XYZ file of C-alpha atoms in Angstrom:
380
model
C -1.904 31.563 14.442
C -0.326 28.697 16.388
C 0.633 25.330 14.934
C -1.821 22.618 15.993
C -0.702 19.467 14.208
C 2.576 17.571 14.074
C 2.591 15.487 10.873
C 5.124 12.703 10.291
C 5.755 11.699 6.680
C 8.139 9.403 4.793
C 10.060 10.687 1.782
C 7.667 9.216 -0.785
C 5.997 10.143 -4.098
C 2.821 10.943 -2.104
C 4.415 13.361 0.362
C 4.109 16.512 -1.751
C 0.443 15.786 -2.502
C -0.341 15.237 1.167
C 1.343 18.484 2.210
C -0.373 20.464 -0.540
C -3.813 19.093 0.324
C -3.318 19.647 4.045
C -2.189 23.245 3.531
C -5.070 24.011 1.184
C -7.513 23.026 3.917
C -5.664 24.181 7.033
C -2.896 26.601 6.025
C -0.264 27.341 8.633
C -1.612 24.902 11.244
C 0.712 22.000 10.516
C 4.359 21.180 11.132
C 5.567 18.550 8.640
C 8.485 16.279 9.510
C 9.813 14.107 6.690
C 11.780 11.279 8.297
C 14.857 10.000 6.427
C 17.624 7.508 7.177
C 20.452 9.908 6.387
C 19.867 13.640 6.825
C 23.097 14.455 4.948
C 21.710 13.086 1.673
C 19.132 14.881 -0.519
C 15.531 13.686 -0.394
C 14.284 11.690 -3.360
C 10.751 13.060 -3.572
C 10.231 15.900 -1.094
C 10.850 19.447 -2.306
C 8.379 21.400 -0.180
C 9.929 24.483 1.416
C 7.697 24.109 4.501
C 8.650 20.496 5.261
C 11.400 19.874 7.815
C 13.725 17.018 6.901
C 14.607 15.130 10.056
C 16.744 12.121 10.888
C 15.111 8.953 12.213
C 16.962 9.664 15.485
C 14.045 11.800 16.672
C 14.399 11.881 20.443
C 17.066 14.605 20.374
C 15.583 16.559 17.458
C 15.766 20.293 18.368
C 12.590 21.046 16.447
C 10.655 18.705 18.765
C 11.816 19.900 22.160
C 8.513 21.644 22.926
C 5.483 19.470 22.203
C 2.924 21.034 24.522
C 1.118 23.065 21.855
C 0.176 20.211 19.530
C -3.457 19.097 19.472
C -2.781 16.197 17.121
C 0.129 14.010 16.066
C -0.559 12.477 12.662
C 1.718 9.586 11.690
C 1.961 8.622 8.033
C 3.720 5.247 7.880
C 4.506 4.277 11.441
C 8.101 3.104 12.056
C 10.124 1.860 15.050
C 11.832 5.266 15.216
C 8.559 7.176 15.402
C 7.245 4.625 17.909
C 10.349 5.122 20.041
C 9.804 8.881 19.927
C 6.109 8.640 20.848
C 6.844 6.387 23.812
C 9.776 8.490 24.987
C 7.784 11.720 24.843
C 4.469 10.229 25.964
C 4.056 12.622 28.892
C 4.771 15.673 26.711
C 2.106 14.518 24.246
C -0.560 13.671 26.813
C -2.803 16.475 25.535
C -2.489 15.454 21.868
C -4.638 13.020 19.930
C -2.481 10.408 18.179
C -3.580 9.402 14.674
C -2.005 6.614 12.617
C -2.580 6.594 8.847
C -1.949 3.031 7.623
C 0.248 2.788 4.529
C 0.130 -1.027 4.243
C 3.850 -1.695 4.816
C 3.757 -0.333 8.354
C 1.051 -2.882 9.159
C 1.904 -5.896 7.044
C 5.653 -6.060 7.677
C 4.883 -7.300 11.188
C 6.147 -10.906 11.529
C 2.652 -12.156 12.344
C 1.815 -11.634 8.677
C 4.498 -14.047 7.464
C 1.910 -16.792 7.624
C -0.974 -14.544 6.597
C 0.574 -12.937 3.510
C 2.095 -15.934 1.741
C 0.807 -19.213 0.427
C 2.744 -22.363 1.318
C 4.110 -22.494 -2.247
C 5.528 -18.994 -1.915
C 7.009 -19.667 1.515
C 8.822 -22.712 0.130
C 10.391 -20.566 -2.607
C 11.640 -17.829 -0.289
C 15.259 -17.668 0.849
C 15.753 -18.381 4.581
C 16.585 -14.769 5.418
C 13.107 -13.716 4.300
C 11.397 -15.849 6.900
C 13.849 -15.202 9.723
C 13.568 -11.447 10.044
C 15.348 -9.042 12.367
C 12.093 -8.668 14.265
C 12.647 -12.151 15.705
C 16.126 -11.476 17.005
C 14.754 -11.120 20.500
C 18.038 -10.869 22.391
C 19.263 -8.060 20.150
C 16.058 -6.079 20.638
C 16.086 -6.652 24.405
C 19.550 -5.093 24.467
C 18.338 -2.144 22.409
C 15.407 -1.738 24.782
C 17.705 -1.789 27.820
C 19.930 0.971 26.435
C 17.014 3.135 25.308
C 17.348 2.601 21.550
C 14.481 1.922 19.104
C 13.403 -1.709 19.332
C 10.541 -3.968 18.380
C 9.078 -4.137 21.898
C 8.735 -0.375 22.314
C 7.459 -0.115 18.739
C 4.738 -2.714 19.222
C 3.684 -1.109 22.492
C 3.346 2.273 20.770
C 0.455 1.043 18.611
C -1.819 0.855 21.659
C -1.423 4.603 22.244
C -3.172 5.721 19.075
C -6.578 7.344 19.502
C -7.511 7.079 15.826
C -6.475 4.875 12.909
C -7.087 6.050 9.333
C -7.533 3.837 6.277
C -10.018 3.331 3.487
C -9.904 -0.406 4.197
C -11.895 -1.578 7.193
C -10.101 -4.942 7.197
C -6.750 -3.150 7.643
C -8.160 -1.616 10.804
C -9.432 -5.004 11.996
C -6.006 -6.555 11.354
C -4.334 -3.732 13.304
C -6.668 -4.438 16.214
C -6.147 -8.216 16.241
C -2.398 -8.309 15.563
C -1.062 -5.090 17.080
C -3.557 -4.413 19.852
C -4.731 -1.114 18.373
C -7.830 0.131 20.198
C -8.575 3.240 18.199
C -11.531 4.788 16.406
C -11.602 4.315 12.636
C -11.414 7.356 10.363
C -12.142 6.455 6.752
C -9.403 8.072 4.707
C -7.868 7.958 1.215
C -4.771 9.889 0.155
C -5.447 10.703 -3.486
C -8.262 11.612 -5.815
C -8.819 9.783 -9.086
C -7.056 12.575 -10.987
C -3.987 12.267 -8.749
C -3.781 8.493 -9.103
C -3.950 8.542 -12.892
C -5.319 10.537 -15.807
C -9.003 9.672 -16.087
C -9.272 10.733 -19.722
C -6.014 9.032 -20.668
C -7.143 5.659 -19.317
C -10.642 6.005 -20.760
C -9.052 6.457 -24.172
C -6.488 3.712 -23.644
C -8.159 0.732 -25.346
C -7.467 -2.762 -24.089
C -5.472 -3.989 -27.071
C -4.689 -7.602 -26.348
C -5.706 -10.830 -24.684
C -2.738 -11.302 -22.363
C -3.216 -12.275 -18.739
C -1.302 -10.081 -16.292
C -0.177 -11.754 -13.047
C 0.944 -9.568 -10.139
C 2.459 -6.091 -10.173
C 6.026 -6.719 -8.963
C 8.533 -9.342 -7.919
C 7.574 -9.143 -4.257
C 6.542 -12.505 -2.762
C 3.224 -11.070 -1.534
C 1.966 -11.483 -5.131
C 1.996 -15.285 -4.659
C 2.649 -15.748 -8.388
C 3.498 -19.440 -8.285
C 0.004 -20.558 -7.276
C -1.509 -18.388 -10.012
C 0.743 -19.906 -12.682
C -0.216 -23.387 -11.546
C -3.910 -22.503 -11.664
C -3.705 -20.924 -15.136
C -1.672 -23.841 -16.438
C -4.368 -26.200 -15.153
C -7.206 -24.152 -16.701
C -5.495 -23.335 -20.015
C -3.264 -26.336 -20.798
C -2.905 -25.404 -24.494
C -1.238 -22.090 -23.683
C -3.931 -20.172 -25.540
C -2.870 -16.779 -24.204
C 0.331 -15.025 -23.149
C 1.058 -14.651 -19.433
C 2.668 -11.334 -18.512
C 4.242 -10.416 -15.130
C 5.892 -7.107 -14.162
C 8.977 -7.984 -12.094
C 10.845 -4.670 -12.016
C 11.447 -4.858 -8.260
C 11.201 -7.373 -5.432
C 13.115 -10.253 -3.902
C 15.773 -11.494 -6.407
C 15.602 -15.124 -5.243
C 11.835 -15.155 -5.513
C 11.905 -13.418 -8.914
C 14.204 -16.160 -10.176
C 11.714 -18.812 -8.987
C 8.836 -16.930 -10.652
C 10.658 -16.726 -13.992
C 11.684 -20.364 -13.840
C 8.151 -21.666 -13.266
C 6.674 -19.222 -15.795
C 8.999 -20.465 -18.525
C 8.404 -24.095 -17.541
C 4.614 -23.765 -17.743
C 4.145 -21.284 -20.583
C 7.336 -21.335 -22.664
C 7.312 -18.639 -25.350
C 3.928 -17.470 -24.065
C 5.520 -16.076 -20.899
C 6.650 -12.436 -20.705
C 8.157 -10.300 -17.962
C 8.766 -6.582 -17.523
C 11.963 -6.103 -15.529
C 12.819 -2.453 -16.248
C 11.302 0.704 -14.818
C 9.542 2.556 -17.623
C 7.658 5.899 -17.844
C 4.119 5.920 -16.482
C 2.347 6.268 -19.844
C 4.508 3.548 -21.401
C 3.649 1.350 -18.427
C -0.093 1.774 -19.006
C 0.410 1.067 -22.718
C 1.959 -2.233 -21.664
C -0.879 -2.981 -19.246
C -3.378 -2.366 -22.066
C -2.087 -5.548 -23.710
C -3.924 -7.510 -20.998
C -7.647 -8.180 -20.910
C -7.375 -10.000 -17.564
C -5.248 -9.234 -14.483
C -4.793 -11.500 -11.461
C -3.568 -10.307 -8.062
C -3.182 -13.114 -5.543
C -2.233 -10.837 -2.627
C -3.752 -11.873 0.684
C -2.870 -8.453 2.111
C -3.450 -4.923 0.861
C -1.005 -4.033 -1.910
C -1.022 -2.497 -5.429
C -4.243 -0.536 -4.928
C -3.305 2.140 -7.491
C -2.429 -0.490 -10.101
C -5.661 -2.349 -9.465
C -7.857 0.746 -9.740
C -6.076 1.851 -12.911
C -6.588 -1.529 -14.561
C -10.254 -1.637 -13.610
C -10.712 1.867 -14.996
C -9.082 0.804 -18.267
C -11.631 -1.997 -18.583
C -9.454 -4.948 -17.600
C -11.151 -7.858 -15.820
C -9.487 -8.084 -12.399
C -9.288 -11.142 -10.136
C -8.351 -10.700 -6.474
C -7.772 -13.016 -3.558
C -10.981 -12.775 -1.468
C -8.894 -12.324 1.714
C -7.472 -9.079 0.334
C -8.899 -5.907 1.971
C -9.061 -4.388 -1.532
C -11.389 -7.144 -2.733
C -13.651 -6.616 0.259
C -13.749 -2.825 -0.167
C -14.377 -2.916 -3.923
C -17.102 -5.562 -3.782
C -18.807 -3.682 -0.945
C -18.726 -0.609 -3.193
C -20.382 -2.607 -6.042
C -17.300 -2.538 -8.268
C -17.154 -5.624 -10.473
C -14.084 -7.638 -9.515
C -13.733 -11.403 -9.404
C -12.835 -14.002 -6.785
C -9.531 -15.652 -7.671
C -10.598 -18.852 -5.900
C -13.620 -19.173 -8.213
C -11.690 -18.551 -11.462
C -12.711 -20.666 -14.481
C -11.474 -21.189 -18.025
C -14.307 -19.080 -19.438
C -13.474 -16.295 -16.979
C -9.930 -16.117 -18.318
C -10.905 -16.149 -21.996
C -13.810 -13.681 -21.906
C -13.187 -9.999 -21.261
C -15.295 -7.734 -19.078
C -18.545 -6.616 -20.715
C -18.829 -2.974 -21.891
C -21.658 -2.469 -19.390
C -19.486 -3.629 -16.480
C -16.579 -1.465 -17.668
C -18.758 1.644 -17.691
C -20.371 0.826 -14.350
C -16.944 0.320 -12.741
C -15.667 3.625 -14.105
C -18.687 5.534 -12.846
C -18.407 4.062 -9.351
C -14.659 4.686 -9.088
C -15.104 8.281 -10.270
C -17.716 8.823 -7.573
C -15.765 7.182 -4.739
C -12.530 9.070 -5.462
C -13.844 12.391 -6.688
C -12.082 15.531 -5.522
C -14.814 16.549 -3.089
C -14.761 13.167 -1.344
C -10.994 13.247 -0.817
C -11.235 16.779 0.538
C -13.809 15.568 3.068
C -11.494 12.725 4.119
C -8.706 15.200 4.867
C -11.056 17.542 6.705
C -12.302 14.705 8.928
C -8.709 13.730 9.679
C -7.638 17.188 10.787
C -10.649 17.860 13.005
C -10.576 14.459 14.775
């Protein structure tokens, strides 16, 4: 049996699941390359004995000298190094179908999203180095291009070579088309089943214990916390509830601005979570909230959002977010952040809406559906 598919993967918590699922459906047909910055260091998440750990300097990789047998090249999280490889070996891969699976960061880190991802309030709070990224150092990248090294120009050109783009979010695909010039067919695809994302029974039996309002999922600026705090402060001037924000990772300068405004507006009714804690302890903490607000304008925190909805938390999303569009199209009860009212914040989700949301999520992410997504991907 010959290998048909070349599969690029990052070293991530999802990598083992993806390999296991792919092998269960199409055993022995895939070559998995896990791309790392430093091949001399151990991987953080990948332990599979069939995955090949490869440096981001792919062009000279011995394992990739002969590419003529591959029918498909499947890219999980597209990077400048993979783009450089695809462009450099374009002729060798002429017979292969190229498939890009969007992981959010590989789409939304493009500089065009600097204005799309952040509100003006957030942009004003960011340090200068956040808004002047390496992508914009044109002279440097022109030099890299001239000497045949990975660069932004080759990377951006590589997006136009994909035959298929895979995502569960149609708006992600539309953004890839408008910003990156992708002209590929859409394959609807999700990585994980409900059981892989979180324990269904555990969250069903995890009662929502408190009346806190959760804002954001991290200290990354894409959460646009500052606007949310201002809105809540305007709607609930008496500080009737506690505002809670997880800030265990993100931009330190922005986190400092978030904490400063949170304390100014809410005083003792403002809480943060700045340490990494075990998964079950994390969900116990989330259960203290009856409302959660995510002001992302781009696709982020999907697992957190689904878990909160499944627990019975009332979730508000920015209507520009691909997650909001996908969930509302699927008849899952989430709320428009721009239409948020005082009553919305003080009244929890009804038991009927909680049960309806759980039933729909269970159906959309059931094991059989995820298996079909993978099958469609590997026969494209």
